[in-house]
Amino acid sequence: MIAAALTGFATAFALILAIGAQNAFVLRQGLLRAHVFWLCLLCAASDAILITAGVLGFGYIVTLYPMLPQIMAWGGAAFLAVYGALRLWAAWQGAYTLQLAGKSAGLWATLATGAAFTWLNPHVYLDTLGLVGAISTQFIDPIEKTAFGIGAVTSSFVFFFSLGYGARLLAPVMQSARAWRILDILIGVVMWALAVKLLS
């Protein structure tokens, strides 16, 4: 059972470790120290729902609706392109008074953006419903399969809360408008690169 849980933890952790759109947004909010707990909870809970669905074997939904991945890719790419443009526009303007003061958008706006990064990303479904779900099939025993799922869900909570609150360690570096401009340029480029990747 412990081996199954560790396998689930390591599998899910490896899949979400790469810096993607969702992770970049959580990092940015962590640097602002704004709505970190609720955003991390939203991301981790969303992952938990998808991982649970994957382990329970609902990955076949994609086979029932073959156009679904393409539709999600278009929607996700459009969202990433717009958000990337907003970050690059912010870098161009260079007005970072609010960021330096630790201000961000309101709680609901932040959660809505976080939800969009999660649920509009086709790769999230591929990773959770597809890969995690597929790996879970090697565990026939229900107890081991449950342990695998719990391990995978736990890794998501550990990762997002570590990222959100760990971002504070970078706070001393982010005390200038130039540092925020560089961060926004990097985030904007990452968003556009991910949008292109979704459409390719």
mmCIF file of C-alpha atoms in Angstrom:
data_model
loop_
_atom_site.group_PDB
_atom_site.id
_atom_site.type_symbol
_atom_site.label_atom_id
_atom_site.label_comp_id
_atom_site.label_asym_id
_atom_site.label_seq_id
_atom_site.Cartn_x
_atom_site.Cartn_y
_atom_site.Cartn_z
ATOM 1 C CA MET A 1 0.000 0.000 0.000
ATOM 2 C CA ILE A 2 2.834 2.399 0.865
ATOM 3 C CA ALA A 3 4.553 1.610 -2.440
ATOM 4 C CA ALA A 4 1.356 2.388 -4.329
ATOM 5 C CA ALA A 5 0.941 5.695 -2.472
ATOM 6 C CA LEU A 6 4.557 6.691 -3.183
ATOM 7 C CA THR A 7 4.110 5.784 -6.850
ATOM 8 C CA GLY A 8 1.024 7.997 -7.031
ATOM 9 C CA PHE A 9 2.812 10.850 -5.255
ATOM 10 C CA ALA A 10 5.892 10.675 -7.511
ATOM 11 C CA THR A 11 3.829 10.310 -10.693
ATOM 12 C CA ALA A 12 1.595 13.315 -10.058
ATOM 13 C CA PHE A 13 4.469 15.438 -8.729
ATOM 14 C CA ALA A 14 6.541 14.806 -11.854
ATOM 15 C CA LEU A 15 3.630 15.759 -14.105
ATOM 16 C CA ILE A 16 2.902 19.119 -12.429
ATOM 17 C CA LEU A 17 6.529 20.057 -11.724
ATOM 18 C CA ALA A 18 7.117 21.713 -15.108
ATOM 19 C CA ILE A 19 6.529 25.456 -15.118
ATOM 20 C CA GLY A 20 3.278 25.874 -16.968
ATOM 21 C CA ALA A 21 0.605 28.545 -17.099
ATOM 22 C CA GLN A 22 -1.054 27.514 -13.850
ATOM 23 C CA ASN A 23 2.225 27.275 -11.958
ATOM 24 C CA ALA A 24 3.397 30.665 -13.236
ATOM 25 C CA PHE A 25 0.158 32.262 -12.034
ATOM 26 C CA VAL A 26 0.440 30.671 -8.596
ATOM 27 C CA LEU A 27 4.059 31.828 -8.391
ATOM 28 C CA ARG A 28 3.079 35.398 -9.277
ATOM 29 C CA GLN A 29 0.336 35.472 -6.638
ATOM 30 C CA GLY A 30 2.755 33.972 -4.144
ATOM 31 C CA LEU A 31 5.168 36.817 -4.805
ATOM 32 C CA LEU A 32 2.337 39.289 -4.233
ATOM 33 C CA ARG A 33 1.310 37.371 -1.098
ATOM 34 C CA ALA A 34 -2.286 37.821 -2.211
ATOM 35 C CA HIS A 35 -5.038 35.170 -1.968
ATOM 36 C CA VAL A 36 -2.340 32.478 -1.842
ATOM 37 C CA PHE A 37 -4.200 30.010 0.371
ATOM 38 C CA TRP A 38 -7.440 30.072 -1.606
ATOM 39 C CA LEU A 39 -5.688 29.923 -4.966
ATOM 40 C CA CYS A 40 -3.528 26.971 -3.902
ATOM 41 C CA LEU A 41 -6.601 25.249 -2.470
ATOM 42 C CA LEU A 42 -8.478 25.790 -5.740
ATOM 43 C CA CYS A 43 -5.653 24.381 -7.876
ATOM 44 C CA ALA A 44 -5.028 21.399 -5.608
ATOM 45 C CA ALA A 45 -8.734 20.610 -5.194
ATOM 46 C CA SER A 46 -9.252 20.812 -8.973
ATOM 47 C CA ASP A 47 -6.373 18.393 -9.459
ATOM 48 C CA ALA A 48 -7.853 16.132 -6.804
ATOM 49 C CA ILE A 49 -11.170 15.971 -8.683
ATOM 50 C CA LEU A 50 -9.464 15.200 -11.988
ATOM 51 C CA ILE A 51 -7.044 12.671 -10.494
ATOM 52 C CA THR A 52 -9.896 10.891 -8.749
ATOM 53 C CA ALA A 53 -11.839 10.778 -12.008
ATOM 54 C CA GLY A 54 -8.783 9.394 -13.797
ATOM 55 C CA VAL A 55 -8.183 6.696 -11.203
ATOM 56 C CA LEU A 56 -11.854 5.725 -11.301
ATOM 57 C CA GLY A 57 -11.536 5.173 -15.036
ATOM 58 C CA PHE A 58 -13.385 8.058 -16.638
ATOM 59 C CA GLY A 59 -10.671 8.698 -19.181
ATOM 60 C CA TYR A 60 -12.815 7.011 -21.787
ATOM 61 C CA ILE A 61 -14.916 10.197 -22.064
ATOM 62 C CA VAL A 62 -12.418 11.500 -24.589
ATOM 63 C CA THR A 63 -12.966 8.458 -26.754
ATOM 64 C CA LEU A 64 -16.702 9.146 -26.677
ATOM 65 C CA TYR A 65 -16.202 12.772 -27.728
ATOM 66 C CA PRO A 66 -13.169 12.827 -30.056
ATOM 67 C CA MET A 67 -13.561 16.553 -30.821
ATOM 68 C CA LEU A 68 -13.390 17.503 -27.148
ATOM 69 C CA PRO A 69 -9.557 17.772 -26.942
ATOM 70 C CA GLN A 70 -9.474 20.019 -30.027
ATOM 71 C CA ILE A 71 -12.205 22.304 -28.711
ATOM 72 C CA MET A 72 -10.419 22.540 -25.357
ATOM 73 C CA ALA A 73 -7.139 23.289 -27.127
ATOM 74 C CA TRP A 74 -8.690 26.213 -29.003
ATOM 75 C CA GLY A 75 -10.266 27.626 -25.868
ATOM 76 C CA GLY A 76 -7.124 27.164 -23.818
ATOM 77 C CA ALA A 77 -4.889 28.698 -26.488
ATOM 78 C CA ALA A 78 -7.149 31.744 -26.760
ATOM 79 C CA PHE A 79 -7.100 32.264 -22.994
ATOM 80 C CA LEU A 80 -3.306 31.859 -22.790
ATOM 81 C CA ALA A 81 -2.775 34.253 -25.689
ATOM 82 C CA VAL A 82 -4.908 36.943 -24.048
ATOM 83 C CA TYR A 83 -3.322 36.516 -20.618
ATOM 84 C CA GLY A 84 0.161 36.528 -22.159
ATOM 85 C CA ALA A 85 -0.669 39.749 -24.002
ATOM 86 C CA LEU A 86 -1.859 41.329 -20.752
ATOM 87 C CA ARG A 87 1.383 40.452 -18.997
ATOM 88 C CA LEU A 88 3.503 41.781 -21.887
ATOM 89 C CA TRP A 89 1.392 44.947 -21.971
ATOM 90 C CA ALA A 90 1.966 45.373 -18.227
ATOM 91 C CA ALA A 91 5.711 44.970 -18.796
ATOM 92 C CA TRP A 92 5.589 47.564 -21.575
ATOM 93 C CA GLN A 93 3.778 50.071 -19.359
ATOM 94 C CA GLY A 94 6.057 49.381 -16.417
ATOM 95 C CA ALA A 95 3.600 50.666 -13.809
ATOM 96 C CA TYR A 96 4.339 48.369 -10.871
ATOM 97 C CA THR A 97 3.327 50.549 -7.940
ATOM 98 C CA LEU A 98 0.576 48.130 -6.928
ATOM 99 C CA GLN A 99 2.799 45.079 -7.272
ATOM 100 C CA LEU A 100 5.529 46.638 -5.167
ATOM 101 C CA ALA A 101 2.872 47.389 -2.559
ATOM 102 C CA GLY A 102 1.746 43.764 -2.674
ATOM 103 C CA LYS A 103 -1.631 44.526 -4.283
ATOM 104 C CA SER A 104 -3.384 42.246 -6.769
ATOM 105 C CA ALA A 105 -6.796 41.634 -8.257
ATOM 106 C CA GLY A 106 -9.634 40.741 -5.891
ATOM 107 C CA LEU A 107 -10.186 37.251 -4.524
ATOM 108 C CA TRP A 108 -12.923 36.224 -6.956
ATOM 109 C CA ALA A 109 -11.076 37.575 -9.987
ATOM 110 C CA THR A 110 -7.956 35.722 -8.873
ATOM 111 C CA LEU A 111 -9.854 32.467 -8.356
ATOM 112 C CA ALA A 112 -11.612 32.835 -11.712
ATOM 113 C CA THR A 113 -8.256 33.239 -13.448
ATOM 114 C CA GLY A 114 -6.818 30.274 -11.546
ATOM 115 C CA ALA A 115 -9.829 28.152 -12.495
ATOM 116 C CA ALA A 116 -9.412 29.108 -16.142
ATOM 117 C CA PHE A 117 -5.742 28.113 -16.085
ATOM 118 C CA THR A 118 -6.761 24.763 -14.630
ATOM 119 C CA TRP A 119 -9.919 23.777 -16.461
ATOM 120 C CA LEU A 120 -9.118 25.300 -19.886
ATOM 121 C CA ASN A 121 -5.804 23.472 -20.143
ATOM 122 C CA PRO A 122 -6.155 20.261 -22.199
ATOM 123 C CA HIS A 123 -2.831 18.977 -20.837
ATOM 124 C CA VAL A 124 -4.345 18.869 -17.351
ATOM 125 C CA TYR A 125 -6.864 16.328 -18.610
ATOM 126 C CA LEU A 126 -4.188 14.385 -20.458
ATOM 127 C CA ASP A 127 -2.044 14.206 -17.316
ATOM 128 C CA THR A 128 -4.793 13.424 -14.809
ATOM 129 C CA LEU A 129 -7.470 11.514 -16.695
ATOM 130 C CA GLY A 130 -5.011 9.984 -19.136
ATOM 131 C CA LEU A 131 -1.565 9.328 -17.669
ATOM 132 C CA VAL A 132 -2.393 9.101 -13.960
ATOM 133 C CA GLY A 133 -5.486 7.062 -14.782
ATOM 134 C CA ALA A 134 -3.496 4.728 -17.016
ATOM 135 C CA ILE A 135 -0.753 4.179 -14.437
ATOM 136 C CA SER A 136 -3.347 3.469 -11.764
ATOM 137 C CA THR A 137 -4.557 0.452 -13.765
ATOM 138 C CA GLN A 138 -1.444 -1.484 -12.739
ATOM 139 C CA PHE A 139 -2.913 -1.660 -9.239
ATOM 140 C CA ILE A 140 -5.661 -4.291 -9.303
ATOM 141 C CA ASP A 141 -6.281 -4.387 -5.572
ATOM 142 C CA PRO A 142 -8.845 -1.664 -4.619
ATOM 143 C CA ILE A 143 -6.875 -0.712 -1.511
ATOM 144 C CA GLU A 144 -3.661 -0.218 -3.483
ATOM 145 C CA LYS A 145 -5.500 1.732 -6.180
ATOM 146 C CA THR A 146 -7.015 3.971 -3.510
ATOM 147 C CA ALA A 147 -3.569 4.461 -1.949
ATOM 148 C CA PHE A 148 -2.196 5.415 -5.388
ATOM 149 C CA GLY A 149 -4.960 7.995 -5.811
ATOM 150 C CA ILE A 150 -4.410 9.424 -2.330
ATOM 151 C CA GLY A 151 -0.671 9.698 -3.008
ATOM 152 C CA ALA A 152 -1.302 11.518 -6.292
ATOM 153 C CA VAL A 153 -3.786 13.938 -4.709
ATOM 154 C CA THR A 154 -1.432 14.576 -1.770
ATOM 155 C CA SER A 155 1.399 15.492 -4.141
ATOM 156 C CA SER A 156 -0.783 18.130 -5.769
ATOM 157 C CA PHE A 157 -1.545 19.773 -2.409
ATOM 158 C CA VAL A 158 2.132 19.638 -1.401
ATOM 159 C CA PHE A 159 3.270 21.105 -4.710
ATOM 160 C CA PHE A 160 0.851 24.031 -4.980
ATOM 161 C CA PHE A 161 1.105 25.128 -1.369
ATOM 162 C CA SER A 162 4.910 24.846 -1.512
ATOM 163 C CA LEU A 163 4.971 26.917 -4.699
ATOM 164 C CA GLY A 164 2.538 29.532 -3.441
ATOM 165 C CA TYR A 165 4.126 30.074 -0.047
ATOM 166 C CA GLY A 166 7.668 29.251 -1.162
ATOM 167 C CA ALA A 167 7.494 32.153 -3.608
ATOM 168 C CA ARG A 168 7.947 34.445 -0.615
ATOM 169 C CA LEU A 169 11.590 33.415 -0.513
ATOM 170 C CA LEU A 170 11.994 35.371 -3.762
ATOM 171 C CA ALA A 171 10.388 38.483 -2.269
ATOM 172 C CA PRO A 172 13.724 40.267 -1.632
ATOM 173 C CA VAL A 173 14.538 39.934 -5.341
ATOM 174 C CA MET A 174 11.174 41.401 -6.348
ATOM 175 C CA GLN A 175 11.630 44.793 -4.699
ATOM 176 C CA SER A 176 12.055 46.716 -7.938
ATOM 177 C CA ALA A 177 9.848 47.517 -10.901
ATOM 178 C CA ARG A 178 12.526 46.072 -13.185
ATOM 179 C CA ALA A 179 12.293 42.655 -11.507
ATOM 180 C CA TRP A 180 8.496 42.626 -11.952
ATOM 181 C CA ARG A 181 8.895 43.683 -15.588
ATOM 182 C CA ILE A 182 11.280 40.785 -16.247
ATOM 183 C CA LEU A 183 8.875 38.370 -14.521
ATOM 184 C CA ASP A 184 5.935 39.598 -16.598
ATOM 185 C CA ILE A 185 7.932 39.318 -19.825
ATOM 186 C CA LEU A 186 8.908 35.743 -18.949
ATOM 187 C CA ILE A 187 5.324 34.850 -18.031
ATOM 188 C CA GLY A 188 3.985 36.457 -21.207
ATOM 189 C CA VAL A 189 6.436 34.549 -23.381
ATOM 190 C CA VAL A 190 5.653 31.281 -21.590
ATOM 191 C CA MET A 191 1.907 31.850 -22.080
ATOM 192 C CA TRP A 192 2.327 32.509 -25.807
ATOM 193 C CA ALA A 193 4.635 29.525 -26.219
ATOM 194 C CA LEU A 194 2.092 27.285 -24.497
ATOM 195 C CA ALA A 195 -0.705 28.701 -26.678
ATOM 196 C CA VAL A 196 1.278 27.887 -29.833
ATOM 197 C CA LYS A 197 2.045 24.429 -28.476
ATOM 198 C CA LEU A 198 -1.658 23.770 -27.882
ATOM 199 C CA LEU A 199 -2.481 24.610 -31.485
ATOM 200 C CA SER A 200 0.403 22.661 -33.054
#
